Short mmCIF file of C-alpha atoms and ligand atoms in Angstrom, two decimals:
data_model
loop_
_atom_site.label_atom_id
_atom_site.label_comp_id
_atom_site.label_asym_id
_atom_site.label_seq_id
_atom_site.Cartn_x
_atom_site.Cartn_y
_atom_site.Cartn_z
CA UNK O 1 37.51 49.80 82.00
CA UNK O 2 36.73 52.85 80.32
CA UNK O 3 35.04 56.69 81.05
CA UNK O 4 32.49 58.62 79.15
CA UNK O 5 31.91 61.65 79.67
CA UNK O 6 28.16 63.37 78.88
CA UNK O 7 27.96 66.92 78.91
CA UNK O 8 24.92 68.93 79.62
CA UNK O 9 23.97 69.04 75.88
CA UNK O 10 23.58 65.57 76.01
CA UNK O 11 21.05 65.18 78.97
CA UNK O 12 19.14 67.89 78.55
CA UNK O 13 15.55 66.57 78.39
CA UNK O 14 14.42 62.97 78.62
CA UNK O 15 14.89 61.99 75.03
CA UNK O 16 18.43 63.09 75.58
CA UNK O 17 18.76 60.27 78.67
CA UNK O 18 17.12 57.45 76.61
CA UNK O 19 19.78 58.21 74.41
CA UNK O 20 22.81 58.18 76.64
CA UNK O 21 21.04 54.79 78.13
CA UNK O 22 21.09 53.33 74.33
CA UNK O 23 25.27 54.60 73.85
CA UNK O 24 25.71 52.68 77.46
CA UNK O 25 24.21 49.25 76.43
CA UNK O 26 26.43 48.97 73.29
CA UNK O 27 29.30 48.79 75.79
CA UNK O 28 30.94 45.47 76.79
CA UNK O 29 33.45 46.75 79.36
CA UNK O 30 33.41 48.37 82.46
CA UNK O 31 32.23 51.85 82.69
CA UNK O 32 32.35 55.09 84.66
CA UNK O 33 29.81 57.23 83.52
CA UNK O 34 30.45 61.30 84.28
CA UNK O 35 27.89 63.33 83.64
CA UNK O 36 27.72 66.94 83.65
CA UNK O 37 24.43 68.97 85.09
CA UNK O 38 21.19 68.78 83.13
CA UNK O 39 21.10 71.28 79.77
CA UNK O 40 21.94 75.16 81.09
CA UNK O 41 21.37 74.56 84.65
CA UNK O 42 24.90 75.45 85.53
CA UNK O 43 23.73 78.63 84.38
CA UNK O 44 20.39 78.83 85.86
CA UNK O 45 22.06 77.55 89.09
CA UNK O 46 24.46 81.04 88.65
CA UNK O 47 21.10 83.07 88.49
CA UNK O 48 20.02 81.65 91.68
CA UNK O 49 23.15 82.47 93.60
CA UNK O 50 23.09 85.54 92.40
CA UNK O 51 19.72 86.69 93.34
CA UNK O 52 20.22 85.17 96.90
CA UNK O 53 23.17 87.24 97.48
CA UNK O 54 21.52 90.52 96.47
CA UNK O 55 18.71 89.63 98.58
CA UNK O 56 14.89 89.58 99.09
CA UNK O 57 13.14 86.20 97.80
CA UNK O 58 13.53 86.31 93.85
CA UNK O 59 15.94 83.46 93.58
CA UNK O 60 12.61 80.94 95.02
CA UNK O 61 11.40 81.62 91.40
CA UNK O 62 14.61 81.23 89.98
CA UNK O 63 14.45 77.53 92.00
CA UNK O 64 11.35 76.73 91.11
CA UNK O 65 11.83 76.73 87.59
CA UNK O 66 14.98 74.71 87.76
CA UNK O 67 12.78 72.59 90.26
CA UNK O 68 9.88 72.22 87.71
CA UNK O 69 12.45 71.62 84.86
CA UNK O 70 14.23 68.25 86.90
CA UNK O 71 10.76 67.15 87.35
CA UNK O 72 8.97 66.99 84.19
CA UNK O 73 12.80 65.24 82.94
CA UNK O 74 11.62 62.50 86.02
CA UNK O 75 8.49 62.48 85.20
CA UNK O 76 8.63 61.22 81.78
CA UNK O 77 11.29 59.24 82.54
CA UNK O 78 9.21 57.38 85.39
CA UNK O 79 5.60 57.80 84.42
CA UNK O 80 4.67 55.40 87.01
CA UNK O 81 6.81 57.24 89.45
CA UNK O 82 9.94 56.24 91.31
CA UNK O 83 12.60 56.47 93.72
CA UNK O 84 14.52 59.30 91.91
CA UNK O 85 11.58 61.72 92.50
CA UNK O 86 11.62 61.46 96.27
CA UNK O 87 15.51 62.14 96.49
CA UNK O 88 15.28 65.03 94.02
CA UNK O 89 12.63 66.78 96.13
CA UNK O 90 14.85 65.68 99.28
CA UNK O 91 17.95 67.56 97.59
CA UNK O 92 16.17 70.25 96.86
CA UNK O 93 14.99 70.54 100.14
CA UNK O 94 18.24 70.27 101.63
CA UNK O 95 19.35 73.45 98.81
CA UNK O 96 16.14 75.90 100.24
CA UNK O 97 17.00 74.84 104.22
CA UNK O 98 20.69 76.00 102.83
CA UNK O 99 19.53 79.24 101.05
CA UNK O 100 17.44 80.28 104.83
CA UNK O 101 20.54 80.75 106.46
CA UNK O 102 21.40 84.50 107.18
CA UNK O 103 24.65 84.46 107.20
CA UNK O 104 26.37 84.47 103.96
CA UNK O 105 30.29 83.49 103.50
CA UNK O 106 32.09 84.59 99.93
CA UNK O 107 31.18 84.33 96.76
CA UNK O 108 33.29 81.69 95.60
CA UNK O 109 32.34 79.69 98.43
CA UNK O 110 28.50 80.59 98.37
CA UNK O 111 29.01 79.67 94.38
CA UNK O 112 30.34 75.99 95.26
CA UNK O 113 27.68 75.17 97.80
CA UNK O 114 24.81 76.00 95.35
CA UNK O 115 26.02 75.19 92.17
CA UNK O 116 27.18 71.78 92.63
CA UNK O 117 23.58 70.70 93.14
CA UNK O 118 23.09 70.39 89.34
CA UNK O 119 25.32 67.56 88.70
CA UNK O 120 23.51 65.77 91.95
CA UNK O 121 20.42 66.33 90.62
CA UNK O 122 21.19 64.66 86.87
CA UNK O 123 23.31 61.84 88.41
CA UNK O 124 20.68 60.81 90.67
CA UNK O 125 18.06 60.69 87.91
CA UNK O 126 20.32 59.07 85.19
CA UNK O 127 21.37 56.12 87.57
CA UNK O 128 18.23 55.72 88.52
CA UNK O 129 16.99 55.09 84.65
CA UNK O 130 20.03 53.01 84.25
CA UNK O 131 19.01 50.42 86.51
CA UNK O 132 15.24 50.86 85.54
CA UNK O 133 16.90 49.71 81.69
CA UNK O 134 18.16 46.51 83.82
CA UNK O 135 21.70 48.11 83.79
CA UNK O 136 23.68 47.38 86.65
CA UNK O 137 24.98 50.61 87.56
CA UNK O 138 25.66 52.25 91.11
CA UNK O 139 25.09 56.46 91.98
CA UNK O 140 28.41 57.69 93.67
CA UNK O 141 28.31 60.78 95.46
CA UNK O 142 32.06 62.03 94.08
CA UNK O 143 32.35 65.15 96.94
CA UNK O 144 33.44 62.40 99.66
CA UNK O 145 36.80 60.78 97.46
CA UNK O 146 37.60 63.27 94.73
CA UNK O 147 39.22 65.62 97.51
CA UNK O 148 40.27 69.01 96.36
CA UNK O 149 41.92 72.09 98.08
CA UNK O 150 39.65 74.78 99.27
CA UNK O 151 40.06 77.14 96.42
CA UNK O 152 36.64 77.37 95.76
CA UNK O 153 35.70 78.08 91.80
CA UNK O 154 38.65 76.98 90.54
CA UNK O 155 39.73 73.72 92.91
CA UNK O 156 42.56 71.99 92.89
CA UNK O 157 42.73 67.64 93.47
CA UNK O 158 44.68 66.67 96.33
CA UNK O 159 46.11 63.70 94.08
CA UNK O 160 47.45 61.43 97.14
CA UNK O 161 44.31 61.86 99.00
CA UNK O 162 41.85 61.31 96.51
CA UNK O 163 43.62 58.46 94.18
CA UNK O 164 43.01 55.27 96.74
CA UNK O 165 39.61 56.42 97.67
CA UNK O 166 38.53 56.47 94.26
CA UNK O 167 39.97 52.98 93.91
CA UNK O 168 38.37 51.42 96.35
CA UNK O 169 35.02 53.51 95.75
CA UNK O 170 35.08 52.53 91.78
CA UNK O 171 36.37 48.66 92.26
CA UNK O 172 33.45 47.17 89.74
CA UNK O 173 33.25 44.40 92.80
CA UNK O 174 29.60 44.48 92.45
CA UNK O 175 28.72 46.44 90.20
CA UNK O 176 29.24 46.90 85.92
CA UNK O 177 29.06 51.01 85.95
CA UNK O 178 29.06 53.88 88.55
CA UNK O 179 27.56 57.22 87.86
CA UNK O 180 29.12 60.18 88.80
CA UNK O 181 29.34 63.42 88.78
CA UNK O 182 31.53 65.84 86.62
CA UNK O 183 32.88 69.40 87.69
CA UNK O 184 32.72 69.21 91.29
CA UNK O 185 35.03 67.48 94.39
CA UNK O 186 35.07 67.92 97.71
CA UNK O 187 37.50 69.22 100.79
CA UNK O 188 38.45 67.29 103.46
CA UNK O 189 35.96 69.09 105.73
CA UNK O 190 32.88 67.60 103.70
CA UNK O 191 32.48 71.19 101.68
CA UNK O 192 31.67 70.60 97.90
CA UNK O 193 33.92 72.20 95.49
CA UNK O 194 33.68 72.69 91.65
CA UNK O 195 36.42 72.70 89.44
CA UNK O 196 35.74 75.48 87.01
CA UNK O 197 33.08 76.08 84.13
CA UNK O 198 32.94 72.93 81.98
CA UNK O 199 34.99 70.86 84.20
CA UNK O 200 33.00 67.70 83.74
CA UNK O 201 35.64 67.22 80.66
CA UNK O 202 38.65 67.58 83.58
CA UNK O 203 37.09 65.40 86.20
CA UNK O 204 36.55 62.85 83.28
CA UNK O 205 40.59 62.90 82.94
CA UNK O 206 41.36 62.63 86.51
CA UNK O 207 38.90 59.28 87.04
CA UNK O 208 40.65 57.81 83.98
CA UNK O 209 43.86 58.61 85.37
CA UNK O 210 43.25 57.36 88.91
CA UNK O 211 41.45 54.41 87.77
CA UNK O 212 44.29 53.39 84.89
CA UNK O 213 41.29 53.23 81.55
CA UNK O 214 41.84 52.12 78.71
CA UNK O 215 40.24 55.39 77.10
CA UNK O 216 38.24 57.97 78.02
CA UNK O 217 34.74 59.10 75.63
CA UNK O 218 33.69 62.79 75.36
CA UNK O 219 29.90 62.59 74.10
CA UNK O 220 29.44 66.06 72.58
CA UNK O 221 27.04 67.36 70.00
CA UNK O 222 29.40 67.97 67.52
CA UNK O 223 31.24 65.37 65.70
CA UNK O 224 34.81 65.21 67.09
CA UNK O 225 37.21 68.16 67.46
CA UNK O 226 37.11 70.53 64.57
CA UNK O 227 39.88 72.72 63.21
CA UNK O 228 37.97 75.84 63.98
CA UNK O 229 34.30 76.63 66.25
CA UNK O 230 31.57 76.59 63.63
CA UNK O 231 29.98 79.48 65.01
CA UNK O 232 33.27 81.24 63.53
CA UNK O 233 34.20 79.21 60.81
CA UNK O 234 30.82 77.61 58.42
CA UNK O 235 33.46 75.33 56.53
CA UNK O 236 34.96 74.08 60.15
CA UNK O 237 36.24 70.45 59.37
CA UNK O 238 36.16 67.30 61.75
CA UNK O 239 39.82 66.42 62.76
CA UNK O 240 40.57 62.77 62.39
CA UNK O 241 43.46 62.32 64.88
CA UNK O 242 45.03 64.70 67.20
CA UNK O 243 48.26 64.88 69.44
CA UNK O 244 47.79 65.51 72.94
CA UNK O 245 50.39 68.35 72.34
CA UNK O 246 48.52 69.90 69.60
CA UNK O 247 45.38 69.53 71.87
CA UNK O 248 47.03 71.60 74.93
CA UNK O 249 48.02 74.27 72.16
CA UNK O 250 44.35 74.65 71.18
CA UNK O 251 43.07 74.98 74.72
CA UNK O 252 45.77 77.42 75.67
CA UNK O 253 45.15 79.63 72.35
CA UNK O 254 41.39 79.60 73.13
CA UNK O 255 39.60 76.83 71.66
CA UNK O 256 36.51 76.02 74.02
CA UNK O 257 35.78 72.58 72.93
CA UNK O 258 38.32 70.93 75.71
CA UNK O 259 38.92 72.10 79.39
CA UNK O 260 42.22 73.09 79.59
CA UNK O 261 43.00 71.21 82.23
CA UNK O 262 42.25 67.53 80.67
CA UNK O 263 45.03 66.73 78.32
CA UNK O 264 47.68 66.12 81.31
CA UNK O 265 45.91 63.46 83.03
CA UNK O 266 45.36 61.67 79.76
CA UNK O 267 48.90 62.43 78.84
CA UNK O 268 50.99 61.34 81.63
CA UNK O 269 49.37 57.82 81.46
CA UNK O 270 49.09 57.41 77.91
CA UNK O 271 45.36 57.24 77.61
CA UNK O 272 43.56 57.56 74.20
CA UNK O 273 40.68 60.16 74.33
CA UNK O 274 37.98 60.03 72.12
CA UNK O 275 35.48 63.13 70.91
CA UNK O 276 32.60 61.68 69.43
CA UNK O 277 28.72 63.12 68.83
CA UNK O 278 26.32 61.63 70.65
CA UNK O 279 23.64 62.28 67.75
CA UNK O 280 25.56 59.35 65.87
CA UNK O 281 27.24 57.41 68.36
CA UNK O 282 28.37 55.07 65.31
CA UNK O 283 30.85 57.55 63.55
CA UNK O 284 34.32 57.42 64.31
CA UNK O 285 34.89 61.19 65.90
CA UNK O 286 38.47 62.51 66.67
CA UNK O 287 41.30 60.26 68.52
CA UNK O 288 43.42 62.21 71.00
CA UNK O 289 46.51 60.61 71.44
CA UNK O 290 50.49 60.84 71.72
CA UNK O 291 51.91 60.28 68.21
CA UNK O 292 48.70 60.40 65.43
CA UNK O 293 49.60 58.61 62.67
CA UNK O 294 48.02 60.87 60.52
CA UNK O 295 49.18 62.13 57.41
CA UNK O 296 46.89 65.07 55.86
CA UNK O 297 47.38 67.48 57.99
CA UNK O 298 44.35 70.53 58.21
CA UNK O 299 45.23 74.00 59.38
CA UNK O 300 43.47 74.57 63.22
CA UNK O 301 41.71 77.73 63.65
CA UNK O 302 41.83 79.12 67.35
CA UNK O 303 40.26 82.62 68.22
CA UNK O 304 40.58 83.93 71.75
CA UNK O 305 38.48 87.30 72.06
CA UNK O 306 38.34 90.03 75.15
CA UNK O 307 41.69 89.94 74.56
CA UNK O 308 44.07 93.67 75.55
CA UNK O 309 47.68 94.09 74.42
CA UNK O 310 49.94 95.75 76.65
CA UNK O 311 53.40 97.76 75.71
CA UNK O 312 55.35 97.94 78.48
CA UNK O 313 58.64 100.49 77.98
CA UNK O 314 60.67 101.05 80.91
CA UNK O 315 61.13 104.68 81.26
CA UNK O 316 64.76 104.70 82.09
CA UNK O 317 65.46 103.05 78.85
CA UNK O 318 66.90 99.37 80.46
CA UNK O 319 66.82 96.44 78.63
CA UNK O 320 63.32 95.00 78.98
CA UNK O 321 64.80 91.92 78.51
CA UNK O 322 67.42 91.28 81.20
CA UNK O 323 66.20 93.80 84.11
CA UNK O 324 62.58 94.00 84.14
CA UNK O 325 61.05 90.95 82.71
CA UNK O 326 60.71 88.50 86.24
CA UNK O 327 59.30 91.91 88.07
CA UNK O 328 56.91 92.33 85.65
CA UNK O 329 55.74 88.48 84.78
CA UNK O 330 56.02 88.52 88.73
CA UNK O 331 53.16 91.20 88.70
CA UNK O 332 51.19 89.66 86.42
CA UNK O 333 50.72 86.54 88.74
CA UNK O 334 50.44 87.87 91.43
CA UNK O 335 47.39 89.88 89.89
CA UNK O 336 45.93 86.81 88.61
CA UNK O 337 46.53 87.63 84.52
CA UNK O 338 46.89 84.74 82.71
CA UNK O 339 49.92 85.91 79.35
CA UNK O 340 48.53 84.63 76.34
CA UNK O 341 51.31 86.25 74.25
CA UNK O 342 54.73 88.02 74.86
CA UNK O 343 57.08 89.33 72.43
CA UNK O 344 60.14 90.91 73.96
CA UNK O 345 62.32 94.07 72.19
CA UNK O 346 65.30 95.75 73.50
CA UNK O 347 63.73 98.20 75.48
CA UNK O 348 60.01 97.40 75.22
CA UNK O 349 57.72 93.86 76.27
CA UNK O 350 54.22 93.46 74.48
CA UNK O 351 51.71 91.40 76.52
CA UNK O 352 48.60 89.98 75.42
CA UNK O 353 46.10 89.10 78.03
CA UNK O 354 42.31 88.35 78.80
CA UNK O 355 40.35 91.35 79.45
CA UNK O 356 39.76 91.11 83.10
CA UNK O 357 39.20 94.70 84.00
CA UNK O 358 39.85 95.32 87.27
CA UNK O 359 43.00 93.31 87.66
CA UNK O 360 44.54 94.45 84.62
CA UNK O 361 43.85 97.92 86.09
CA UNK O 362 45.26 97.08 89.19
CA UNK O 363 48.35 95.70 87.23
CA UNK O 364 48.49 99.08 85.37
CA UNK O 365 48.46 101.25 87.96
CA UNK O 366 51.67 99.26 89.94
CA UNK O 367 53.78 99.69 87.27
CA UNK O 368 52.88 103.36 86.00
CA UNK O 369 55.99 104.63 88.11
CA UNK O 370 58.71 102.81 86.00
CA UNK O 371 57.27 102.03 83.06
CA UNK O 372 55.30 103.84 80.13
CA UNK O 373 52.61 101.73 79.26
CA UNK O 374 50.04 101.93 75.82
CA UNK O 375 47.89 99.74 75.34
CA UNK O 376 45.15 98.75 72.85
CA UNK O 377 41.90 96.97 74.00
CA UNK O 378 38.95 95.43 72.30
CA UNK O 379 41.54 92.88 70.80
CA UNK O 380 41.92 89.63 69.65
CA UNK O 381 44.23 86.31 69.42
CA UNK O 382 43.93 84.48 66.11
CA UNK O 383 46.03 81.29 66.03
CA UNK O 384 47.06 78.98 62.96
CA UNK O 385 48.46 75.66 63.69
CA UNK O 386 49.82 74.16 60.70
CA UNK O 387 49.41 77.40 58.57
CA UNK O 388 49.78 77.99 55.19
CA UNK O 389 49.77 80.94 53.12
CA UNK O 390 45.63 80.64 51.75
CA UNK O 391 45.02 80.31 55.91
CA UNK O 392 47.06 83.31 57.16
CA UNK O 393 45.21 85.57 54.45
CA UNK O 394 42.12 84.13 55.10
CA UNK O 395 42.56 85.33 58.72
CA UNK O 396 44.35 88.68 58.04
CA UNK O 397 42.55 89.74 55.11
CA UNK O 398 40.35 92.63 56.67
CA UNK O 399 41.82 92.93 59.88
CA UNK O 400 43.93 95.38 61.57
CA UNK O 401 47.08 93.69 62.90
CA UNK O 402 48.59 95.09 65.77
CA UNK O 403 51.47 92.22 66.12
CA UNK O 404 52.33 88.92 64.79
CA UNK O 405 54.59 85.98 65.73
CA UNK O 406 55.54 82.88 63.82
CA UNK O 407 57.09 79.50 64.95
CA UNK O 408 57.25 76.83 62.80
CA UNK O 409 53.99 75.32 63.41
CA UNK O 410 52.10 78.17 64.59
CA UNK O 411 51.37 82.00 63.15
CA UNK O 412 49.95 84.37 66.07
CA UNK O 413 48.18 87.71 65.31
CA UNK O 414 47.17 90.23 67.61
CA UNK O 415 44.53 91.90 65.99
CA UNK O 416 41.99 94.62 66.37
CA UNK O 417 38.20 93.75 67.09
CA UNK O 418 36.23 94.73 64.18
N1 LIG R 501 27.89 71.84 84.41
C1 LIG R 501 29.16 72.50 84.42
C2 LIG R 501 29.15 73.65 83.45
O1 LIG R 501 28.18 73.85 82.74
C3 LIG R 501 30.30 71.59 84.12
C4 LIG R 501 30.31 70.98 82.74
O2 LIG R 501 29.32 71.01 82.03
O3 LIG R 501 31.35 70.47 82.35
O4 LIG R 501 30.11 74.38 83.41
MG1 MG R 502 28.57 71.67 79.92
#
């Protein structure tokens, strides 16, 4: 069997659905379809929660819309109406009973409760036009076997728990294809989870992993993994191949095109990945995989923005090295900072990390007694994998370096926002 993966790009409108029906029909084996919430309602989704926590009755509109926008997609989809209507309307419902309670719990768990809907709300409708094509395909509600941990936001897959369930859930017994739902899980106590933004890609991973496929199929709308994001780079080229190594590299450095998480359950069981655009389903797209066999090898462009870099000196002049670095990487997780760069000197450590205010202030402020501490903000990381001299200058030309670091694959610059 195999999985593919569509993200919201891909079933945005109904056009978009037809489509992902057409890419489905071509396929001979087995499938388990993911599918990621309609278009931006993730975000839209975010807008609602928000304006429920702060109050008064603005997030109805906010609903509506999103309401309105599922069923137009149904709509023309079913002109002569079916099933799928009556359980959207039922699940949103269920959401607006949900949103009249008074009592609200956290953010992050207010955030899972609410946002998950989206992914229930394209599943339900894409299934249901999957079998109206004569397909036979089966809905699965994922929250009840893809258990997670009750870190909301950011969830965590109980691994034992969840792997039979999904076997015996996703056992093509009577069925040819499920549909499911990316990004979210579920705890043990029937709560839904999510799995972080874009984690459609992840849960993708996992259900390949758990379920031993063949391969696993990212439909995007861009043509396979490039070696830098167009938005950046006009002359970005498609990769042809890809390690699963140099794939972890890009997500760490920056590069938004994968959630970080994926490679590893792809990884530890060998499974290819493909990235391929679901505007021309017949081109070949990038192969993720252990050894490429590649030969011509293009430099990949990573930028990670937001980005602060830290000098940390301790003030009694002790090795930074030998006395002081576990205390102070112990800080940083304990804060919550994820290091994206270190570079260590005898008596000073240089830290490059995301730009999340209040922890790094937080951070800051515990050390302040020990340590002098400058730091520049409004930076950036700029990776080359596979550099070469016309790359680096193409990246440092115009730019203020503030540090650099070189392995043999990879050149790293720390480098003032301009
Ligand atoms: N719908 C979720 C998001 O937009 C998950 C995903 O698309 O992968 O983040
Ligand atoms: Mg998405």
């Amino acid at each position: 069997m195999k999985v593919y993966k569509f993200g919201g790009a891909s079933v945005k409108d109904a056009a978009g659905i037809k489509n992902l029906t057409s890419i489905i029909s071509k396929e001979k084996e087995s499938l388990v379809v993911v599918v990621s919430a309609f278009g931006k309602t993730t975000n839209a989704l975010e807008m609602v929660l928000k304006a429920w926590l702060a109050g008064g009755n603005s997030y109805r509109d906010h609903l509506d819309n999103i309401y309105s926008y599922h069923a137009a997609v149904a709509e023309e989809l079913f002109p002569s109406g079916n099933s799928a209507k009556g359980r959207i309307d039922m699940s949103f419902a269920m959401l607006k009973e949900y949103l009249l309670k008074a009592k609200k719990s956290h953010y992050d768990f207010e955030y899972d409760q609410v946002v998950s809907y989206g992914e229930i709300w394209s599943t339900i409708i894409v299934a249901e036009y999957l079998k109206r094509s004569g397909l036979n395909a089966a809905w699965v509600d994922i929250r009840s076997s893809l258990l997670t941990d009750e870190r909301f936001r950011d969830a965590d897959i109980l691994w034992n728990e969840s792997t039979g369930r999904i076997q015996k859930i996703f056992d093509f017994s009577k069925f040819s294809m499920y549909v499911t739902q990316g990004f979210i899980g579920g705890t043990i106590n029937g709560q839904s989870t999510t799995l972080g933004r874009e984690g459609s890609d992840y849960t993708a991973a996992i259900m390949a992993n758990m379920l031993d496929a063949d391969s696993v199929t990212f439909w995007k709308d861009v043509p396979g993994l490039l070696n830098a994001d167009p938005k950046w780079m006009q002359d970005a080229r498609k990769l042809e191949e890809m390690s699963y190594r140099e794939a972890v590299e890009m997500t760490f450095s920056g590069a938004k095109v994968l959630h970080p998480k994926t490679i590893k359950p792809l990884q530890n069981k060998n499974i290819p990945l493909f990235v391929k655009s679901f505007l021309n389903p017949s081109e070949k797209g990038t192969m993720v995989v252990a050894s490429p066999t590649l030969t011509k090898i293009l430099p990949v462009y990573i930028r990670k923005e937001n980005q602060i870099l830290i000098s940390i000196l301790p003030k009694d002049f002790s090795f930074a090295m030998s006395d002081n670095l576990s205390m102070i990487f112990h800080l940083f997780m304990l804060n919550g900072i994820k290091v994206n760069l270190v570079e260590a000197s005898a008596v000073s450590i240089d830290v490059c990390v995301d730009d999340d205010r209040p922890k790094v202030e937080t951070l800051l402020s515990s050390l302040k007694d020990d340590y002098s501490i400058i730091y520049n903000e409004n930076a950036e990381l700029l990776s080359i994998r596979h550099y070469n001299q016309e790359a680096i200058d193409r990246i440092t030309k115009d730019r203020d370096i503030l540090l650099q670091q070189r392995t043999r694959s990879t050149v790293r610059f720390v480098a003032r926002k301009n």
